[in-house]
Every structure is written in C-alpha cells, then in structure tokens.
PDB file of C-alpha atoms in Angstrom:
ATOM      1  CA  MET A 159       0.252   0.017  -0.077  1.00 72.00           C
ATOM      2  CA  ASN A 160       1.664   3.664  -0.889  1.00 93.00           C
ATOM      3  CA  GLN A 161       2.211   5.949   2.049  1.00 95.00           C
ATOM      4  CA  GLN A 162      -0.528   8.380   0.757  1.00 94.00           C
ATOM      5  CA  LYS A 163      -3.015   5.360   1.495  1.00 95.00           C
ATOM      6  CA  VAL A 164      -1.518   4.575   5.150  1.00 94.00           C
ATOM      7  CA  TRP A 165      -1.593   7.767   6.350  1.00 94.00           C
ATOM      8  CA  ASN A 166      -5.615   8.525   4.956  1.00 94.00           C
ATOM      9  CA  LYS A 167      -6.414   5.495   6.768  1.00 93.00           C
ATOM     10  CA  ILE A 168      -4.519   6.370  10.407  1.00 92.00           C
ATOM     11  CA  ALA A 169      -5.849   9.873  10.051  1.00 92.00           C
ATOM     12  CA  LEU A 170      -8.829   9.158  12.709  1.00 89.00           C
ATOM     13  CA  GLU A 171      -7.022   7.790  15.074  1.00 88.00           C
ATOM     14  CA  TRP A 172      -3.724   9.657  14.665  1.00 90.00           C
ATOM     15  CA  ASN A 173      -6.072  12.560  15.259  1.00 90.00           C
ATOM     16  CA  LYS A 174      -6.706  11.339  18.486  1.00 87.00           C
ATOM     17  CA  PHE A 175      -3.196  10.191  19.413  1.00 79.00           C
ATOM     18  CA  ARG A 176      -1.295  13.176  18.529  1.00 73.00           C
ATOM     19  CA  ILE A 177      -3.067  16.370  20.247  1.00 80.00           C
ATOM     20  CA  LYS A 178      -0.757  18.904  22.077  1.00 87.00           C
ATOM     21  CA  PRO A 179       2.058  21.263  20.234  1.00 92.00           C
ATOM     22  CA  LEU A 180       5.368  20.259  20.928  1.00 92.00           C
ATOM     23  CA  LYS A 181       7.194  22.591  23.262  1.00 93.00           C
ATOM     24  CA  GLU A 182      10.152  22.776  20.611  1.00 95.00           C
ATOM     25  CA  VAL A 183       7.992  24.643  18.093  1.00 96.00           C
ATOM     26  CA  GLN A 184       5.949  26.491  20.937  1.00 95.00           C
ATOM     27  CA  GLU A 185       9.597  27.762  21.860  1.00 96.00           C
ATOM     28  CA  PHE A 186      10.703  28.508  17.990  1.00 97.00           C
ATOM     29  CA  LEU A 187       7.291  30.170  17.181  1.00 96.00           C
ATOM     30  CA  LYS A 188       6.907  32.338  20.373  1.00 92.00           C
ATOM     31  CA  ASN A 189       8.379  36.018  18.593  1.00 90.00           C
ATOM     32  CA  LYS A 190       7.874  34.432  14.772  1.00 93.00           C
ATOM     33  CA  LYS A 191       5.451  36.735  12.270  1.00 94.00           C
ATOM     34  CA  GLY A 192       4.275  36.453   9.290  1.00 97.00           C
ATOM     35  CA  ASN A 193       3.729  34.026   6.619  1.00 98.00           C
ATOM     36  CA  ILE A 194       4.606  30.460   8.997  1.00 98.00           C
ATOM     37  CA  LEU A 195       5.056  27.033   6.796  1.00 98.00           C
ATOM     38  CA  ASP A 196       3.792  24.084   8.603  1.00 98.00           C
ATOM     39  CA  LEU A 197       4.966  21.424   6.298  1.00 98.00           C
ATOM     40  CA  GLY A 198       3.809  17.579   7.072  1.00 97.00           C
ATOM     41  CA  CYS A 199       1.318  19.264   9.202  1.00 97.00           C
ATOM     42  CA  GLY A 200      -0.611  16.068   9.587  1.00 95.00           C
ATOM     43  CA  THR A 201      -3.727  16.714  11.714  1.00 96.00           C
ATOM     44  CA  GLY A 202      -2.897  20.272  12.734  1.00 96.00           C
ATOM     45  CA  ARG A 203      -1.030  19.533  16.548  1.00 95.00           C
ATOM     46  CA  ASN A 204       1.352  22.468  16.112  1.00 96.00           C
ATOM     47  CA  PHE A 205      -1.211  24.863  14.822  1.00 96.00           C
ATOM     48  CA  ILE A 206      -0.799  27.753  17.490  1.00 95.00           C
ATOM     49  CA  LYS A 207      -1.814  31.593  17.362  1.00 93.00           C
ATOM     50  CA  ILE A 208       0.825  33.791  15.909  1.00 93.00           C
ATOM     51  CA  ASN A 209       1.238  37.229  14.952  1.00 92.00           C
ATOM     52  CA  GLY A 210       0.623  36.144  11.180  1.00 93.00           C
ATOM     53  CA  LEU A 211      -1.025  33.201   9.083  1.00 97.00           C
ATOM     54  CA  ILE A 212      -0.767  29.489   9.446  1.00 97.00           C
ATOM     55  CA  TYR A 213      -0.109  27.567   6.220  1.00 98.00           C
ATOM     56  CA  GLY A 214      -0.585  23.562   6.373  1.00 98.00           C
ATOM     57  CA  ILE A 215       0.256  21.957   4.162  1.00 98.00           C
ATOM     58  CA  ASP A 216       0.143  17.616   3.825  1.00 98.00           C
ATOM     59  CA  PHE A 217      -0.079  14.917   1.185  1.00 97.00           C
ATOM     60  CA  SER A 218      -2.952  13.121   3.400  1.00 97.00           C
ATOM     61  CA  SER A 219      -6.428  14.745   2.167  1.00 97.00           C
ATOM     62  CA  GLU A 220      -7.405  12.781   5.545  1.00 97.00           C
ATOM     63  CA  MET A 221      -5.211  14.604   7.954  1.00 97.00           C
ATOM     64  CA  ILE A 222      -6.099  17.953   6.093  1.00 98.00           C
ATOM     65  CA  LYS A 223      -9.254  17.180   6.539  1.00 97.00           C
ATOM     66  CA  PHE A 224      -8.600  16.740  10.540  1.00 96.00           C
ATOM     67  CA  ALA A 225      -6.751  19.883  10.202  1.00 97.00           C
ATOM     68  CA  LYS A 226      -8.932  22.008   9.200  1.00 97.00           C
ATOM     69  CA  ILE A 227     -11.504  21.076  12.217  1.00 96.00           C
ATOM     70  CA  ASN A 228      -8.868  21.454  14.116  1.00 95.00           C
ATOM     71  CA  ALA A 229      -7.930  24.913  13.345  1.00 96.00           C
ATOM     72  CA  GLU A 230     -11.341  26.020  14.181  1.00 95.00           C
ATOM     73  CA  LYS A 231     -11.569  24.372  17.552  1.00 94.00           C
ATOM     74  CA  LYS A 232      -8.582  26.801  18.435  1.00 93.00           C
ATOM     75  CA  ASP A 233     -10.067  29.492  16.504  1.00 95.00           C
ATOM     76  CA  ILE A 234      -6.541  29.870  14.662  1.00 95.00           C
ATOM     77  CA  LYS A 235      -6.827  31.001  10.752  1.00 92.00           C
ATOM     78  CA  VAL A 236      -4.855  28.668   9.187  1.00 97.00           C
ATOM     79  CA  GLU A 237      -5.052  27.747   5.004  1.00 97.00           C
ATOM     80  CA  THR A 238      -4.516  24.493   4.029  1.00 97.00           C
ATOM     81  CA  SER A 239      -3.684  22.651   0.900  1.00 96.00           C
ATOM     82  CA  ILE A 240      -2.819  19.115  -0.217  1.00 97.00           C
ATOM     83  CA  SER A 241       0.030  18.804  -1.855  1.00 96.00           C
ATOM     84  CA  SER A 242       3.252  16.626  -2.288  1.00 94.00           C
ATOM     85  CA  LEU A 243       6.136  18.203  -0.316  1.00 96.00           C
ATOM     86  CA  GLU A 244       8.583  17.883  -2.626  1.00 95.00           C
ATOM     87  CA  ASN A 245       6.184  20.010  -5.268  1.00 95.00           C
ATOM     88  CA  LEU A 246       5.184  23.030  -3.459  1.00 96.00           C
ATOM     89  CA  PRO A 247       2.825  26.019  -4.561  1.00 95.00           C
ATOM     90  CA  PHE A 248       4.260  28.655  -3.294  1.00 97.00           C
ATOM     91  CA  GLU A 249       6.530  31.468  -5.169  1.00 97.00           C
ATOM     92  CA  ASN A 250      10.530  32.057  -4.093  1.00 97.00           C
ATOM     93  CA  ASN A 251      10.823  33.554  -0.430  1.00 97.00           C
ATOM     94  CA  PHE A 252       7.265  33.629   0.310  1.00 98.00           C
ATOM     95  CA  PHE A 253       7.428  32.049   4.066  1.00 98.00           C
ATOM     96  CA  ASN A 254       8.855  34.073   7.293  1.00 98.00           C
ATOM     97  CA  SER A 255       9.365  31.325   9.130  1.00 98.00           C
ATOM     98  CA  THR A 256       9.000  27.364   8.661  1.00 98.00           C
ATOM     99  CA  ILE A 257       8.417  23.997  10.811  1.00 98.00           C
ATOM    100  CA  PHE A 258       8.979  20.499   9.361  1.00 98.00           C
ATOM    101  CA  ILE A 259       8.345  18.516  12.529  1.00 97.00           C
ATOM    102  CA  ALA A 260       8.952  14.224  12.074  1.00 94.00           C
ATOM    103  CA  THR A 261       8.149  14.440   8.462  1.00 96.00           C
ATOM    104  CA  LEU A 262      11.178  14.229   7.306  1.00 97.00           C
ATOM    105  CA  HIS A 263      11.910  10.895   8.003  1.00 95.00           C
ATOM    106  CA  CYS A 264       8.507   9.755   6.367  1.00 95.00           C
ATOM    107  CA  ILE A 265       9.347  10.493   2.647  1.00 95.00           C
ATOM    108  CA  GLU A 266      10.242   7.590   0.977  1.00 94.00           C
ATOM    109  CA  THR A 267      13.775   7.370  -1.122  1.00 94.00           C
ATOM    110  CA  LYS A 268      16.932   9.942  -0.868  1.00 95.00           C
ATOM    111  CA  GLU A 269      16.163  11.958  -3.915  1.00 96.00           C
ATOM    112  CA  LYS A 270      12.679  12.705  -2.693  1.00 96.00           C
ATOM    113  CA  ARG A 271      14.109  13.783   0.676  1.00 97.00           C
ATOM    114  CA  LYS A 272      16.758  16.003  -0.820  1.00 97.00           C
ATOM    115  CA  LYS A 273      14.033  17.509  -3.187  1.00 97.00           C
ATOM    116  CA  THR A 274      12.105  18.242  -0.527  1.00 98.00           C
ATOM    117  CA  LEU A 275      14.583  19.794   1.463  1.00 98.00           C
ATOM    118  CA  LYS A 276      15.319  22.049  -1.623  1.00 98.00           C
ATOM    119  CA  GLU A 277      11.754  23.038  -1.864  1.00 98.00           C
ATOM    120  CA  LEU A 278      11.454  23.962   1.800  1.00 98.00           C
ATOM    121  CA  PHE A 279      15.102  26.238   1.206  1.00 98.00           C
ATOM    122  CA  ARG A 280      13.253  27.743  -1.752  1.00 98.00           C
ATOM    123  CA  VAL A 281      10.260  28.950  -0.336  1.00 98.00           C
ATOM    124  CA  LEU A 282      11.980  30.175   2.634  1.00 98.00           C
ATOM    125  CA  LYS A 283      12.759  33.947   2.959  1.00 98.00           C
ATOM    126  CA  PRO A 284      16.361  34.492   3.507  1.00 97.00           C
ATOM    127  CA  ASN A 285      17.905  35.169   6.657  1.00 96.00           C
ATOM    128  CA  SER A 286      15.106  32.840   7.931  1.00 97.00           C
ATOM    129  CA  GLU A 287      14.658  30.179   9.854  1.00 98.00           C
ATOM    130  CA  CYS A 288      12.849  26.682   9.946  1.00 98.00           C
ATOM    131  CA  LEU A 289      12.575  24.107  12.749  1.00 98.00           C
ATOM    132  CA  ILE A 290      13.293  20.511  11.548  1.00 98.00           C
ATOM    133  CA  THR A 291      12.996  17.598  13.465  1.00 97.00           C
ATOM    134  CA  VAL A 292      13.396  14.154  12.380  1.00 96.00           C
ATOM    135  CA  TRP A 293      13.268  10.279  14.670  1.00 90.00           C
ATOM    136  CA  SER A 294      17.071   9.422  15.601  1.00 86.00           C
ATOM    137  CA  LYS A 295      19.010   6.125  15.009  1.00 81.00           C
ATOM    138  CA  LYS A 296      19.184   6.001  18.825  1.00 81.00           C
ATOM    139  CA  HIS A 297      15.269   5.697  19.298  1.00 78.00           C
ATOM    140  CA  PRO A 298      15.353   2.902  21.885  1.00 77.00           C
ATOM    141  CA  LYS A 299      12.818   1.229  19.917  1.00 77.00           C
ATOM    142  CA  LEU A 300      13.878   1.717  16.681  1.00 79.00           C
ATOM    143  CA  MET A 301      17.805   0.976  17.357  1.00 77.00           C
ATOM    144  CA  LYS A 302      17.801  -2.716  15.634  1.00 80.00           C
ATOM    145  CA  HIS A 303      15.878  -1.390  12.787  1.00 83.00           C
ATOM    146  CA  PRO A 304      17.686  -0.697   9.516  1.00 87.00           C
ATOM    147  CA  LYS A 305      17.781   2.905   8.681  1.00 87.00           C
ATOM    148  CA  ASP A 306      15.508   2.237   5.670  1.00 90.00           C
ATOM    149  CA  ALA A 307      12.115   1.070   8.187  1.00 86.00           C
ATOM    150  CA  THR A 308       8.620   0.430   8.605  1.00 90.00           C
ATOM    151  CA  VAL A 309       7.182   0.805  11.699  1.00 87.00           C
ATOM    152  CA  SER A 310       3.311  -1.094  11.954  1.00 89.00           C
ATOM    153  CA  TRP A 311       0.231   1.242  12.984  1.00 91.00           C
ATOM    154  CA  LYS A 312      -2.672  -1.241  14.119  1.00 87.00           C
ATOM    155  CA  THR A 313      -6.066  -0.198  13.478  1.00 83.00           C
ATOM    156  CA  LYS A 314      -9.283  -1.679  14.274  1.00 81.00           C
ATOM    157  CA  THR A 315      -9.146  -3.594  10.925  1.00 84.00           C
ATOM    158  CA  GLU A 316      -5.811  -4.160  10.174  1.00 91.00           C
ATOM    159  CA  GLU A 317      -2.502  -3.416  10.448  1.00 93.00           C
ATOM    160  CA  LEU A 318      -0.514  -0.976   8.616  1.00 94.00           C
ATOM    161  CA  GLN A 319       2.997   0.014   7.319  1.00 94.00           C
ATOM    162  CA  ARG A 320       4.814   3.354   7.674  1.00 94.00           C
ATOM    163  CA  TYR A 321       7.705   3.853   5.866  1.00 94.00           C
ATOM    164  CA  TYR A 322      10.961   6.134   7.950  1.00 93.00           C
ATOM    165  CA  TYR A 323      14.073   6.839   7.177  1.00 93.00           C
ATOM    166  CA  LEU A 324      16.203   6.682  10.279  1.00 91.00           C
ATOM    167  CA  TYR A 325      18.640   9.372  10.880  1.00 91.00           C
ATOM    168  CA  ASP A 326      21.983   9.952  12.447  1.00 89.00           C
ATOM    169  CA  LYS A 327      23.439  13.326  13.142  1.00 93.00           C
ATOM    170  CA  LYS A 328      26.201  13.843  11.383  1.00 94.00           C
ATOM    171  CA  GLU A 329      24.291  12.355   8.118  1.00 94.00           C
ATOM    172  CA  LEU A 330      21.364  15.184   8.342  1.00 96.00           C
ATOM    173  CA  GLU A 331      23.762  17.798   9.144  1.00 96.00           C
ATOM    174  CA  GLU A 332      25.592  17.058   6.053  1.00 97.00           C
ATOM    175  CA  LEU A 333      22.180  16.664   4.376  1.00 97.00           C
ATOM    176  CA  LEU A 334      21.165  20.026   5.240  1.00 98.00           C
ATOM    177  CA  LYS A 335      24.303  21.762   4.580  1.00 97.00           C
ATOM    178  CA  LYS A 336      24.103  20.449   1.009  1.00 97.00           C
ATOM    179  CA  VAL A 337      21.160  22.002   0.515  1.00 97.00           C
ATOM    180  CA  GLY A 338      21.872  25.005   1.876  1.00 98.00           C
ATOM    181  CA  PHE A 339      21.153  26.152   4.973  1.00 98.00           C
ATOM    182  CA  GLU A 340      23.522  27.502   7.798  1.00 98.00           C
ATOM    183  CA  ILE A 341      22.822  25.309  10.788  1.00 98.00           C
ATOM    184  CA  ILE A 342      21.924  27.271  13.880  1.00 97.00           C
ATOM    185  CA  SER A 343      21.590  24.624  16.228  1.00 97.00           C
ATOM    186  CA  ILE A 344      21.340  20.881  16.510  1.00 96.00           C
ATOM    187  CA  LYS A 345      20.806  18.670  19.107  1.00 95.00           C
ATOM    188  CA  GLU A 346      20.112  15.000  19.679  1.00 92.00           C
ATOM    189  CA  ASP A 347      17.938  13.165  22.432  1.00 88.00           C
ATOM    190  CA  ASN A 348      17.336   9.458  23.132  1.00 83.00           C
ATOM    191  CA  LYS A 349      14.464   9.802  20.005  1.00 89.00           C
ATOM    192  CA  ASN A 350      15.002  12.701  17.875  1.00 93.00           C
ATOM    193  CA  ILE A 351      16.906  14.983  16.227  1.00 96.00           C
ATOM    194  CA  ILE A 352      16.166  18.407  16.526  1.00 97.00           C
ATOM    195  CA  THR A 353      17.636  21.175  14.519  1.00 97.00           C
ATOM    196  CA  ILE A 354      17.229  24.777  13.627  1.00 98.00           C
ATOM    197  CA  VAL A 355      18.619  25.871  10.256  1.00 98.00           C
ATOM    198  CA  LYS A 356      18.550  29.324   8.161  1.00 98.00           C
ATOM    199  CA  LYS A 357      18.467  30.236   4.652  1.00 98.00           C
ATOM    200  CA  PRO A 358      21.645  32.638   4.674  1.00 97.00           C
ATOM    201  CA  LYS A 359      21.086  36.517   3.199  1.00 89.00           C
ATOM    202  CA  ASN A 360      21.860  36.152  -1.105  1.00 73.00           C
TER     203      ASN A 360
END
C-alpha cells in the first residue's frame, strides 16, 4: 500500500493520539510573525496562535480534513493545502519561518527527501529560520531497525506499515548543509534530532 493511503487510513486515530503542540514548536514560533509554513502538518497538532498566518501542507487528504477541524476548534486562521512536499505551490521566498516536524523521515527515497528540503529552502525567505525534527537512529524502539524501516500501526481492522528513514545526527547535518542551509543549532536526545536552520542572505 502506498504511503498516502496508509496515512489516510491512520488519520482518524492519529487525530486522537497526537494532540498537543510540541514544546520545541511553541518556543520556536514564540516571536515569529508573517507567513508560517507547517510542512507535513498532519492533523494540525502544532497549529498555535501567532502574529501572522499559518499554512498547513500535507499529502494526506484525511489529515488535512482533521487539520481544518482542529484549526477551527483552536480558533486559529490556517490556510491548508493537499500537496506533495517536494513540489510546493508557493512562490520563492514566501515564508518568514517554517516548521517541518517529524515528517522528513517519512518521505520515501533519498532523492525525494533532498528535493523536499530544496523546496523548503526555495520558499523560505533569506535570513529566515526553519525548525526541523526527525526520529533518531538512537531511538530505543528503533535501534535494531535498518535505516530504511517500517513501523506498524494497527487499526481496528488492519495492520498498516508506515515508512521511516532513520537519520544519524552527522548525516542530517551534512544533508542540510548540501541543500544550502546554515545550521543554527542541532541536538539529539534518545528519540529525536532537533535542528534549527537558516537560509543565508543572498
């Protein structure tokens, strides 16, 4: 089953499972304003009130359906779109800030992951920042998994396989630099690699 179908099937339960915004997101967006991109927004768990407008993008129509509902519940104005992440429907230098939370590692193939990061770089304004998080290869439940891995999700009727690519810190840092980002900070705990990058001035 392709990953778009997998995430569409997961969306209903995911919406109950992933609710609160991440602390890292709240801290990152605290003083941000303007156009903010939530790339791979899922059900909108990281939508928070800001001095600007959030754009939520996801390739799953079911995730976007719940993202709209959750934005309304939170009374947050959000523009949502269903789109592949490697071909974004925005002009160059459109966003003042971006968040890309636990999504890069879900993208199949090395080429698509790099292309998605290049798109992220393209739509971000110069001298603006992006928060990127991925699962770490050090994750206790994933240490014995290959770097190209699948993790199961059981619904009431079936067991679905979600794709993940498990990064190590150095590999992610080198990839982000190749795309053109400047690394502001990068830290790794026993589950995630949390990175803040900046698009340099022209």
